[in-house]
Coordinates of C-alpha atoms in Angstrom, one line a residue:
Chain A
M1 CA 0.0 0.0 0.0
I2 CA 2.7 2.4 1.0
R3 CA 4.9 1.2 -1.8
R4 CA 2.1 1.8 -4.3
R5 CA 1.5 5.3 -3.0
L6 CA 5.2 6.0 -3.1
G7 CA 5.3 4.8 -6.7
R8 CA 2.5 7.0 -7.7
G9 CA 4.1 10.0 -6.0
L10 CA 7.3 9.3 -7.9
L11 CA 5.5 9.0 -11.2
M12 CA 3.8 12.3 -10.6
M13 CA 7.1 13.9 -9.8
V14 CA 8.7 12.7 -13.0
L15 CA 5.7 13.8 -15.1
V16 CA 5.6 17.2 -13.4
T17 CA 9.4 17.7 -13.9
F18 CA 9.1 17.0 -17.6
G19 CA 5.9 19.1 -17.8
A20 CA 7.9 22.0 -16.3
L21 CA 10.7 21.5 -18.7
T22 CA 8.2 21.6 -21.6
L23 CA 6.5 24.7 -20.2
L24 CA 9.5 26.8 -19.1
P25 CA 10.5 28.0 -22.5
F26 CA 7.0 29.4 -23.1
V27 CA 7.0 31.0 -19.6
W28 CA 10.4 32.5 -20.2
M29 CA 9.3 33.9 -23.6
V30 CA 6.2 35.5 -22.1
C31 CA 8.2 37.0 -19.2
A32 CA 10.9 38.3 -21.5
A33 CA 8.3 40.0 -23.7
V34 CA 7.1 42.2 -20.8
K35 CA 10.5 43.2 -19.3
T36 CA 12.7 46.2 -19.8
P37 CA 16.2 45.5 -21.2
A38 CA 17.7 46.0 -17.8
D39 CA 15.3 43.6 -16.1
F40 CA 15.9 41.1 -18.9
I41 CA 19.6 40.9 -18.0
A42 CA 18.9 41.0 -14.2
Y43 CA 16.1 38.4 -13.9
Q44 CA 15.4 35.1 -15.6
F45 CA 11.7 35.4 -15.2
L46 CA 9.7 38.3 -13.7
P47 CA 11.7 41.0 -11.9
G48 CA 11.8 40.8 -8.1
G49 CA 10.4 43.6 -6.0
P50 CA 8.1 44.6 -3.2
G51 CA 4.8 43.8 -5.1
F52 CA 2.4 40.9 -4.8
L53 CA 4.3 37.5 -4.7
G54 CA 7.6 39.3 -4.5
I55 CA 7.4 40.6 -8.0
A56 CA 7.8 44.2 -9.2
W57 CA 4.6 44.3 -11.2
D58 CA 5.0 48.0 -11.8
R59 CA 8.3 47.5 -13.7
L60 CA 6.6 45.3 -16.3
T61 CA 6.2 47.0 -19.6
T62 CA 4.1 46.8 -22.8
A63 CA 6.7 48.9 -24.7
N64 CA 8.0 45.8 -26.5
F65 CA 4.6 45.1 -28.0
F66 CA 4.0 48.8 -28.8
R67 CA 7.3 48.9 -30.6
A68 CA 6.6 45.6 -32.4
F69 CA 3.4 47.1 -33.8
T70 CA 4.6 50.6 -34.5
V71 CA 8.4 50.6 -35.3
L72 CA 8.3 47.1 -36.7
P73 CA 5.6 45.9 -39.2
M74 CA 4.6 43.0 -37.0
G75 CA 0.9 43.9 -37.3
R76 CA 1.1 43.7 -41.1
A77 CA 3.1 40.4 -40.9
L78 CA 0.4 39.0 -38.6
L79 CA -2.3 39.9 -41.1
H80 CA -0.3 38.3 -43.9
S81 CA 0.1 35.1 -41.9
V82 CA -3.6 35.0 -41.1
F83 CA -4.5 35.6 -44.8
L84 CA -2.0 33.1 -46.2
A85 CA -2.9 30.4 -43.7
S86 CA -6.7 30.8 -44.1
V87 CA -6.6 30.9 -47.9
T88 CA -4.2 28.0 -48.2
S89 CA -6.0 25.8 -45.7
V90 CA -9.5 26.3 -47.3
L91 CA -8.3 25.9 -50.9
S92 CA -6.2 22.9 -50.0
T93 CA -9.1 21.3 -48.2
L94 CA -11.2 21.8 -51.3
C95 CA -8.6 20.4 -53.7
C96 CA -7.7 17.4 -51.5
S97 CA -11.2 16.4 -50.4
A98 CA -12.6 16.5 -54.0
G99 CA -9.6 14.7 -55.3
G100 CA -9.7 12.1 -52.5
Y101 CA -13.4 11.5 -53.3
A102 CA -12.7 10.9 -57.0
L103 CA -9.9 8.4 -56.1
A104 CA -11.9 6.6 -53.5
K105 CA -15.4 6.3 -54.9
F106 CA -15.1 6.2 -58.7
R107 CA -13.8 3.6 -61.1
F108 CA -12.2 5.1 -64.1
A109 CA -9.3 4.5 -66.5
G110 CA -6.2 6.1 -65.1
R111 CA -7.2 5.9 -61.4
G112 CA -4.4 3.5 -60.5
F113 CA -1.9 5.5 -62.4
I114 CA -2.9 8.8 -60.7
T115 CA -2.9 7.2 -57.2
T116 CA 0.6 5.8 -57.7
L117 CA 1.8 9.1 -59.2
V118 CA 0.5 11.2 -56.3
L119 CA 1.5 8.8 -53.5
G120 CA 4.9 8.4 -55.0
T121 CA 5.7 12.0 -54.3
V122 CA 5.4 11.5 -50.5
V123 CA 9.1 10.5 -50.3
L124 CA 10.3 13.5 -52.4
P125 CA 12.0 16.1 -50.3
A126 CA 10.3 19.5 -50.4
A127 CA 13.7 21.1 -51.1
L128 CA 14.0 19.3 -54.4
L129 CA 10.8 20.8 -55.8
L130 CA 11.6 24.3 -54.5
G131 CA 14.0 25.4 -57.4
P132 CA 11.8 24.2 -60.2
S133 CA 8.7 25.5 -58.4
F134 CA 10.4 28.9 -58.3
E135 CA 11.1 28.6 -62.0
T136 CA 7.4 27.9 -62.7
V137 CA 6.4 30.8 -60.5
Y138 CA 8.9 33.0 -62.4
H139 CA 7.5 32.0 -65.8
L140 CA 3.9 32.6 -64.6
G141 CA 5.1 36.1 -63.6
L142 CA 4.1 35.4 -60.0
V143 CA 7.4 36.1 -58.1
D144 CA 6.8 38.1 -55.0
T145 CA 3.0 37.6 -55.0
Y146 CA 0.9 35.7 -52.4
A147 CA -0.1 33.3 -55.2
A148 CA 3.5 32.1 -55.3
V149 CA 3.2 31.1 -51.7
I150 CA -0.3 29.7 -51.8
L151 CA -0.5 27.7 -55.0
P152 CA 2.5 25.3 -54.4
A153 CA 1.1 24.5 -51.0
L154 CA -2.4 23.4 -52.1
T155 CA -1.7 19.8 -53.1
P156 CA 0.4 17.9 -50.6
A157 CA 0.3 14.1 -51.3
F158 CA -0.6 13.3 -47.7
G159 CA -3.7 15.6 -48.0
I160 CA -5.3 13.7 -50.8
Y161 CA -4.2 10.4 -49.2
L162 CA -5.9 11.3 -45.9
F163 CA -9.1 12.2 -47.6
R164 CA -9.0 9.1 -49.8
Q165 CA -8.7 6.9 -46.7
A166 CA -11.5 8.8 -44.9
M167 CA -13.8 8.4 -47.9
L168 CA -13.0 4.7 -48.2
N169 CA -13.7 4.2 -44.5
S170 CA -16.7 6.3 -43.8
V171 CA -18.7 6.9 -47.0
P172 CA -20.8 3.9 -48.0
S173 CA -21.0 3.4 -51.8
E174 CA -24.6 2.3 -51.5
L175 CA -25.6 5.8 -50.3
I176 CA -24.0 7.4 -53.3
E177 CA -25.7 4.9 -55.6
C178 CA -29.1 5.6 -54.0
A179 CA -28.7 9.3 -54.3
R180 CA -27.8 8.9 -57.9
L181 CA -30.8 6.7 -58.6
E182 CA -33.0 9.4 -56.9
G183 CA -31.7 11.8 -59.5
C184 CA -29.4 13.8 -57.3
G185 CA -26.7 15.7 -59.2
E186 CA -23.0 14.7 -58.8
I187 CA -21.9 18.0 -57.2
R188 CA -24.9 17.8 -54.8
I189 CA -24.0 14.3 -53.8
F190 CA -20.5 15.5 -52.9
V191 CA -21.5 18.6 -51.1
E192 CA -24.6 17.3 -49.2
I193 CA -23.8 13.6 -48.6
V194 CA -20.1 13.0 -48.8
V195 CA -18.7 16.1 -47.1
P196 CA -20.9 15.8 -44.0
L197 CA -19.8 12.1 -43.6
V198 CA -16.1 13.1 -43.5
R199 CA -16.6 16.3 -41.4
P200 CA -14.1 15.2 -38.7
M201 CA -11.4 14.7 -41.3
I202 CA -12.2 18.1 -42.8
G203 CA -11.8 19.8 -39.4
T204 CA -8.5 18.0 -38.7
Y205 CA -7.1 18.7 -42.1
L206 CA -8.2 22.4 -42.1
A207 CA -6.3 22.9 -38.7
L208 CA -3.3 20.9 -39.9
A209 CA -3.0 22.9 -43.2
F210 CA -3.5 26.2 -41.3
I211 CA -0.8 25.5 -38.9
G212 CA 1.5 24.1 -41.6
S213 CA 1.1 27.2 -43.7
W214 CA 1.6 29.5 -40.6
N215 CA 4.8 27.8 -39.7
N216 CA 6.2 27.5 -43.3
F217 CA 9.4 29.4 -43.6
L218 CA 11.3 28.1 -46.6
N219 CA 8.6 28.7 -49.2
P220 CA 7.7 32.4 -48.4
Q221 CA 11.5 33.0 -47.8
V222 CA 12.1 32.0 -51.4
M223 CA 9.0 33.2 -53.2
L224 CA 8.6 36.6 -51.6
Q225 CA 11.1 39.4 -52.0
S226 CA 9.6 42.6 -50.7
P227 CA 9.8 42.9 -46.9
E228 CA 6.3 44.5 -46.9
R229 CA 4.8 41.2 -48.0
Y230 CA 6.5 39.0 -45.4
P231 CA 4.4 36.7 -43.2
L232 CA 5.4 36.2 -39.5
S233 CA 7.8 33.3 -40.1
V234 CA 10.0 35.3 -42.4
A235 CA 9.6 38.6 -40.5
I236 CA 10.8 36.9 -37.2
F237 CA 13.8 35.5 -39.0
N238 CA 14.8 38.9 -40.3
L239 CA 14.0 40.5 -36.9
R240 CA 16.7 38.4 -35.3
G241 CA 19.2 39.5 -37.9
L242 CA 18.4 43.2 -37.5
Y243 CA 17.6 43.5 -33.8
G244 CA 19.7 40.6 -32.5
S245 CA 20.3 42.0 -29.0
D246 CA 16.9 43.6 -28.5
Y247 CA 15.6 40.5 -26.7
G248 CA 12.4 42.0 -25.3
L249 CA 11.4 43.1 -28.8
I250 CA 12.2 39.7 -30.3
M251 CA 10.2 37.9 -27.6
A252 CA 7.3 40.2 -28.1
G253 CA 7.4 39.4 -31.8
M254 CA 7.6 35.7 -31.0
L255 CA 4.6 35.9 -28.7
I256 CA 2.6 37.7 -31.4
S257 CA 3.6 34.9 -33.8
V258 CA 3.0 31.9 -31.6
A259 CA -0.1 33.0 -29.6
P260 CA -2.7 32.7 -32.4
V261 CA -1.9 29.1 -33.4
M262 CA -1.6 28.2 -29.7
C263 CA -5.1 29.5 -29.1
L264 CA -6.4 27.7 -32.1
F265 CA -4.7 24.5 -30.9
L266 CA -6.1 24.9 -27.3
V267 CA -9.7 25.3 -28.7
L268 CA -9.4 22.4 -31.1
Q269 CA -7.0 20.2 -29.1
R270 CA -9.3 17.2 -28.7
E271 CA -10.1 17.0 -32.5
F272 CA -6.5 17.7 -33.2
I273 CA -4.6 15.1 -31.1
S274 CA -7.2 12.3 -31.5
G275 CA -7.8 13.0 -35.2
L276 CA -4.1 12.8 -35.8
T277 CA -3.3 9.8 -33.7
S278 CA -6.4 7.7 -34.6
G279 CA -5.4 7.5 -38.2
A280 CA -1.9 6.2 -37.3
V281 CA -3.1 3.5 -35.0
K282 CA -5.7 2.2 -37.4
G283 CA -3.4 2.3 -40.4
Chain B
M1 CA -20.3 -2.2 -58.4
K2 CA -23.3 -1.9 -60.8
S3 CA -25.7 0.9 -61.0
F4 CA -28.7 1.6 -63.2
R5 CA -27.9 5.2 -63.7
P6 CA -24.1 5.4 -64.2
H7 CA -22.4 8.7 -63.8
P8 CA -21.0 10.4 -66.9
P9 CA -17.4 9.3 -67.4
W10 CA -15.9 12.8 -66.9
I11 CA -17.4 13.2 -63.4
P12 CA -14.3 11.8 -61.5
W13 CA -12.1 14.1 -63.6
L14 CA -14.2 17.0 -62.6
F15 CA -13.5 16.3 -58.9
L16 CA -9.9 15.6 -59.5
S17 CA -9.2 18.6 -61.8
P18 CA -8.4 21.3 -59.1
F19 CA -6.0 18.9 -57.4
L20 CA -4.4 17.8 -60.7
V21 CA -3.9 21.3 -62.1
F22 CA -1.8 22.4 -59.1
F23 CA -0.2 19.1 -58.6
A24 CA 1.0 19.1 -62.2
L25 CA 2.3 22.7 -61.9
F26 CA 4.0 22.4 -58.6
A27 CA 4.8 18.7 -58.1
S28 CA 4.9 16.6 -61.3
W29 CA 6.5 19.2 -63.5
P30 CA 9.0 20.4 -60.9
V31 CA 10.1 16.7 -60.4
A32 CA 10.7 16.3 -64.1
R33 CA 12.3 19.7 -64.3
S34 CA 14.6 19.1 -61.4
L35 CA 15.8 15.9 -63.1
M36 CA 16.6 17.9 -66.2
L37 CA 18.2 20.7 -64.2
A38 CA 20.5 18.2 -62.5
F39 CA 22.1 17.6 -65.8
E40 CA 22.4 21.3 -66.7
Q41 CA 24.6 24.1 -65.6
T42 CA 22.5 27.1 -64.7
Y43 CA 23.1 30.6 -63.4
G44 CA 19.7 32.2 -62.9
P45 CA 16.7 31.1 -64.8
R46 CA 17.9 32.4 -68.2
T47 CA 21.2 30.8 -69.0
K48 CA 21.7 27.0 -69.1
A49 CA 23.7 24.3 -70.9
F50 CA 23.6 20.5 -70.8
V51 CA 26.6 19.2 -68.9
G52 CA 25.8 15.5 -68.5
L53 CA 26.8 14.0 -65.1
L54 CA 29.2 16.9 -64.4
N55 CA 26.9 18.3 -61.5
F56 CA 26.8 14.9 -59.8
Q57 CA 30.6 14.5 -60.3
A58 CA 31.2 17.9 -58.8
V59 CA 28.9 17.2 -55.8
W60 CA 30.5 13.9 -55.2
H61 CA 34.0 15.5 -55.0
D62 CA 32.7 18.5 -53.0
P63 CA 34.1 18.4 -49.4
Y64 CA 31.3 20.7 -48.3
F65 CA 28.7 18.2 -49.5
W66 CA 30.3 15.5 -47.4
T67 CA 30.5 17.8 -44.4
A68 CA 26.8 18.4 -44.9
V69 CA 26.1 14.7 -45.2
R70 CA 28.0 14.0 -42.0
N71 CA 26.2 16.7 -40.0
T72 CA 22.8 15.6 -41.3
L73 CA 23.5 12.0 -40.3
L74 CA 24.7 13.2 -36.8
F75 CA 21.6 15.3 -36.4
T76 CA 19.3 12.5 -37.6
G77 CA 21.0 9.9 -35.4
G78 CA 21.0 12.2 -32.4
T79 CA 17.3 13.1 -32.7
L80 CA 16.4 9.4 -33.1
L81 CA 18.4 8.4 -30.0
V82 CA 16.9 11.2 -27.9
Q83 CA 13.4 11.7 -29.1
I84 CA 12.1 8.2 -29.5
P85 CA 13.3 6.8 -26.1
L86 CA 12.2 10.0 -24.4
A87 CA 8.7 9.8 -26.1
L88 CA 8.4 6.1 -25.3
G89 CA 9.4 6.6 -21.7
L90 CA 6.9 9.4 -21.3
A91 CA 4.1 7.4 -23.0
L92 CA 4.8 4.4 -20.7
L93 CA 4.5 6.7 -17.7
M94 CA 1.4 8.3 -19.0
N95 CA -0.2 4.9 -19.7
R96 CA -0.2 4.0 -16.0
P97 CA -3.7 3.1 -14.9
R98 CA -5.6 5.7 -12.8
L99 CA -3.1 8.5 -13.6
R100 CA -4.6 11.8 -12.6
G101 CA -4.5 14.6 -15.2
R102 CA -3.6 12.4 -18.1
A103 CA -5.4 14.6 -20.7
A104 CA -3.7 17.7 -19.2
F105 CA -0.2 16.2 -19.4
R106 CA -0.8 15.0 -22.9
L107 CA -1.9 18.5 -24.0
L108 CA 1.1 20.0 -22.3
F109 CA 3.7 17.6 -23.8
F110 CA 2.1 17.9 -27.3
S111 CA 1.9 21.7 -27.3
P112 CA 5.5 22.5 -28.5
S113 CA 4.9 20.6 -31.7
I114 CA 2.4 23.2 -32.8
I115 CA 5.2 25.7 -33.0
G116 CA 7.1 25.9 -36.3
F117 CA 10.8 25.3 -36.4
V118 CA 11.4 28.9 -37.3
F119 CA 9.8 30.1 -34.1
A120 CA 11.3 27.3 -31.9
G121 CA 14.7 28.1 -33.4
T122 CA 14.5 31.7 -32.5
L123 CA 13.3 30.9 -29.0
F124 CA 16.0 28.3 -28.4
F125 CA 18.7 30.5 -29.8
L126 CA 18.0 32.9 -26.9
L127 CA 17.4 30.1 -24.3
L128 CA 20.8 28.7 -25.1
E129 CA 22.7 32.0 -25.1
K130 CA 25.6 32.5 -22.7
R131 CA 24.7 34.2 -19.4
I132 CA 21.3 35.6 -20.4
G133 CA 19.9 32.2 -21.5
L134 CA 17.6 30.2 -19.3
L135 CA 19.5 26.9 -19.7
N136 CA 22.8 28.1 -18.4
A137 CA 21.2 30.1 -15.6
G138 CA 19.1 27.1 -14.6
L139 CA 22.0 24.7 -14.6
H140 CA 24.1 27.3 -12.7
T141 CA 21.4 27.4 -10.0
V142 CA 21.1 23.7 -9.7
F143 CA 24.9 22.9 -10.0
S144 CA 26.7 25.9 -8.6
H145 CA 29.9 25.1 -10.4
W146 CA 28.2 25.2 -13.8
D147 CA 29.8 27.9 -16.0
P148 CA 27.1 30.5 -16.8
D149 CA 29.0 31.3 -20.0
F150 CA 28.9 27.7 -21.3
P151 CA 29.0 28.1 -25.1
W152 CA 26.2 25.9 -26.2
I153 CA 25.6 27.5 -29.6
D154 CA 29.3 28.4 -30.3
H155 CA 30.8 25.0 -29.5
Y156 CA 28.1 22.4 -29.0
V157 CA 26.4 22.9 -32.3
M158 CA 24.7 19.5 -32.8
T159 CA 23.8 19.2 -29.1
S160 CA 22.1 22.6 -29.3
L161 CA 20.1 21.6 -32.4
I162 CA 19.1 18.3 -30.9
I163 CA 17.9 19.9 -27.7
A164 CA 15.7 22.3 -29.6
S165 CA 14.4 19.5 -31.8
A166 CA 13.7 17.2 -28.8
W167 CA 11.7 19.9 -27.1
L168 CA 9.7 20.5 -30.3
S169 CA 9.0 16.8 -31.3
A170 CA 9.1 14.5 -28.3
G171 CA 5.5 15.2 -27.2
F172 CA 4.3 14.7 -30.8
H173 CA 5.8 11.2 -30.8
M174 CA 4.5 10.6 -27.2
A175 CA 0.9 11.3 -28.3
Y176 CA 1.2 8.6 -31.0
L177 CA 2.8 6.1 -28.8
L178 CA 0.3 6.7 -26.0
A179 CA -2.6 6.1 -28.4
A180 CA -0.8 2.8 -29.5
L181 CA -0.2 1.8 -25.9
Q182 CA -3.9 2.3 -25.0
N183 CA -4.7 -0.1 -27.9
V184 CA -2.6 -2.9 -26.4
S185 CA -4.9 -5.6 -25.1
G186 CA -5.2 -5.5 -21.3
D187 CA -6.4 -9.1 -21.3
L188 CA -3.1 -10.2 -22.9
L189 CA -1.1 -8.3 -20.3
D190 CA -3.2 -9.8 -17.5
A191 CA -2.8 -13.3 -18.9
A192 CA 1.0 -12.8 -19.1
A193 CA 1.1 -11.6 -15.5
I194 CA -0.9 -14.7 -14.3
D195 CA 1.6 -16.9 -16.2
G196 CA 4.3 -15.3 -14.1
A197 CA 5.8 -12.9 -16.5
G198 CA 7.5 -9.9 -14.7
P199 CA 7.0 -6.3 -15.8
W200 CA 10.1 -6.4 -18.1
R201 CA 9.1 -9.5 -19.9
R202 CA 5.5 -8.3 -20.2
F203 CA 6.9 -5.1 -21.8
W204 CA 9.2 -7.0 -24.1
H205 CA 6.8 -9.7 -25.3
V206 CA 3.4 -8.1 -25.2
T207 CA 3.6 -4.3 -25.1
L208 CA 6.4 -3.8 -27.6
P209 CA 5.0 -6.1 -30.3
G210 CA 1.7 -4.3 -29.8
I211 CA 3.1 -0.8 -30.5
R212 CA 5.7 -1.9 -33.0
P213 CA 3.8 -0.7 -36.1
V214 CA 3.5 2.8 -34.7
L215 CA 7.0 2.8 -33.4
E216 CA 8.3 1.8 -36.8
V217 CA 6.4 4.6 -38.5
L218 CA 7.7 7.1 -36.0
V219 CA 11.3 6.0 -36.6
L220 CA 10.9 6.3 -40.3
L221 CA 9.3 9.8 -39.8
T222 CA 12.2 10.9 -37.6
L223 CA 14.7 9.7 -40.2
I224 CA 12.9 11.4 -43.1
T225 CA 12.5 14.7 -41.3
G226 CA 16.0 14.5 -39.9
F227 CA 17.5 14.0 -43.4
Q228 CA 15.6 17.2 -44.5
V229 CA 16.5 19.4 -41.6
F230 CA 16.9 23.0 -42.7
D231 CA 15.0 25.6 -40.6
L232 CA 16.7 24.9 -37.3
P233 CA 20.4 25.3 -38.3
F234 CA 19.5 28.1 -40.8
I235 CA 17.8 30.1 -38.0
F236 CA 20.4 29.3 -35.3
Y237 CA 23.3 30.4 -37.5
N238 CA 21.6 32.9 -39.7
D239 CA 24.6 35.2 -39.7
S240 CA 26.5 32.5 -41.6
M241 CA 23.6 31.3 -43.8
G242 CA 23.2 28.3 -41.6
N243 CA 26.8 27.1 -41.8
G244 CA 27.6 27.5 -38.1
P245 CA 31.1 27.6 -36.6
N246 CA 33.5 25.6 -38.8
N247 CA 30.5 24.5 -41.0
Q248 CA 29.3 22.3 -38.1
A249 CA 25.7 23.1 -38.7
L250 CA 25.8 22.8 -42.5
T251 CA 23.2 20.2 -43.5
I252 CA 22.2 18.7 -46.9
V253 CA 19.2 21.0 -47.4
T254 CA 21.0 24.1 -46.1
Y255 CA 23.7 23.4 -48.7
L256 CA 21.1 22.9 -51.4
Y257 CA 19.6 26.2 -50.5
Q258 CA 22.9 28.0 -50.5
T259 CA 24.0 26.6 -53.9
G260 CA 20.6 27.0 -55.5
F261 CA 19.2 30.2 -54.1
I262 CA 22.2 32.2 -52.8
A263 CA 24.7 31.2 -55.5
G264 CA 22.0 30.7 -58.1
N265 CA 23.2 27.3 -59.4
L266 CA 19.9 25.4 -59.6
G267 CA 21.6 22.6 -61.5
Y268 CA 24.0 21.9 -58.7
A269 CA 21.2 22.2 -56.2
S270 CA 19.1 19.7 -58.1
A271 CA 21.9 17.2 -58.2
I272 CA 22.1 17.5 -54.4
G273 CA 18.4 17.2 -54.2
W274 CA 18.3 14.0 -56.3
L275 CA 21.1 12.4 -54.2
L276 CA 19.0 13.2 -51.1
T277 CA 15.9 11.8 -52.8
L278 CA 17.7 8.6 -53.6
A279 CA 18.7 8.3 -49.9
L280 CA 15.1 8.9 -48.9
I281 CA 13.7 6.3 -51.4
G282 CA 16.3 3.9 -50.0
L283 CA 15.1 4.5 -46.5
A284 CA 11.5 4.0 -47.4
L285 CA 12.3 0.8 -49.3
A286 CA 14.4 -0.5 -46.4
H287 CA 11.6 0.3 -44.0
R288 CA 9.1 -1.6 -46.1
H289 CA 11.4 -4.5 -46.6
L290 CA 12.2 -4.8 -42.8
T291 CA 8.6 -4.4 -41.7
R292 CA 7.3 -6.9 -44.3
T293 CA 9.7 -9.8 -43.8
E294 CA 9.7 -9.8 -40.0
D295 CA 5.9 -9.6 -39.8
P296 CA 4.2 -11.7 -42.5
S297 CA 0.7 -11.1 -41.1
R298 CA 0.6 -7.5 -42.2

């Protein structure tokens, strides 16, 4: 009895230690963002002082955020990230769900060929396609436009694969046949019958594509050239080059960059983790 | 599958067309084009000449390329040895029955993997800094003789990169392994316990075979992402274009980026890209071969 309780206490201690190690970088970032440069050097977390809990609350500052939005174009970069991630995730979901539906629920000449062709690209490194994609973008006259960042990100092989699997598992062919016999149009079958049946996958994929686009650094770094078009990932990268020792400012920029996706994740965490892991365990 | 009112034959193509248009433009064509480029010498998009295997020959005899290969393998091996055991250990602890706050812990451990490498890299560059960074300050508080000026980033390049990568990815792997562990049959474990199998043998003969498919996929995933590491070293050492001190942070993809986009030699970069692709295809085939022959039931 005592041994079991001791074991459980030890287990808790180990988990809490690792939890703290996971959390501390976040906490450090938030603290650094609200400190003055002097306090940043003097204190690892919040500055000590006579206030509540032994912290000098009155020395905390919002100046870093103020500067990030006024001196630096972080507000604009935030808008660009929101725009790029929203458009990319919605369009990518449309392309991949419709494509996955065609591959899963229709028999037609060329289906096997296309499935192999698409799934074969899973092993290709993204860096290999970057140069020729840039060339294509150049010939289309799209260098330094948002289209150059959005269009190459619309058709990841794993996207159409996920939807193909979801359609195979959770859309009964009989239902589609019935609707067809009743005279329902093909587009209506897809929108009103198939899409509702794979709604969980649509939610998971939307969130995945949004976060993937938000965190993408290499593509916008290559495709965009004017700093006034940069999303947060590229803006943060340049921020460290230009303001390398202004730690408070960098951390404020980091917080602005990380907080939106963190909030999205916290709201959708259940769908997110279980949606991701259920596929892996079944497959 | 028979139906009385078949769909017109072009209907599947209608649904496929948006995917296929962009896939052709930004995946199929670039693959073909990169294969052509690998045999051409290019400086910018306008001038090019066919040079046969010259690019591959040059890459093969390029000492920087082999430095990049060595560093990439070090990083990949390091992340594999740190992340997977760490994730498995955490998942096993989290799988204990009647654990309080399991969902909260899972959320906490998973949360760093939402952050992109570019942001995690920026954060860890500061965390690992001399004196002002949290890691040195923390170690100095715990072990008083720890040097607060310990040069993580300047001297321990791979260790620094692997620490950042472990923080970012261990929880992601943990979530998958935990899901797999919760699928391991409790009856089987109980039966093994009744037959007198100790905890170690139960783990080795029941739990491990149960989570093996997931474990294998995670190992492959770690290898594939490790081979393609770019963001982390590029951000850590952005003052030297991702090379780091004595080129210790130079990876295959950073070198590809430097030759293709900084030096403008897309042909050379494509040759590097295809060598990397061949390595990845080899990995995928080896994975398929190993998982097939040892487990005929799947």
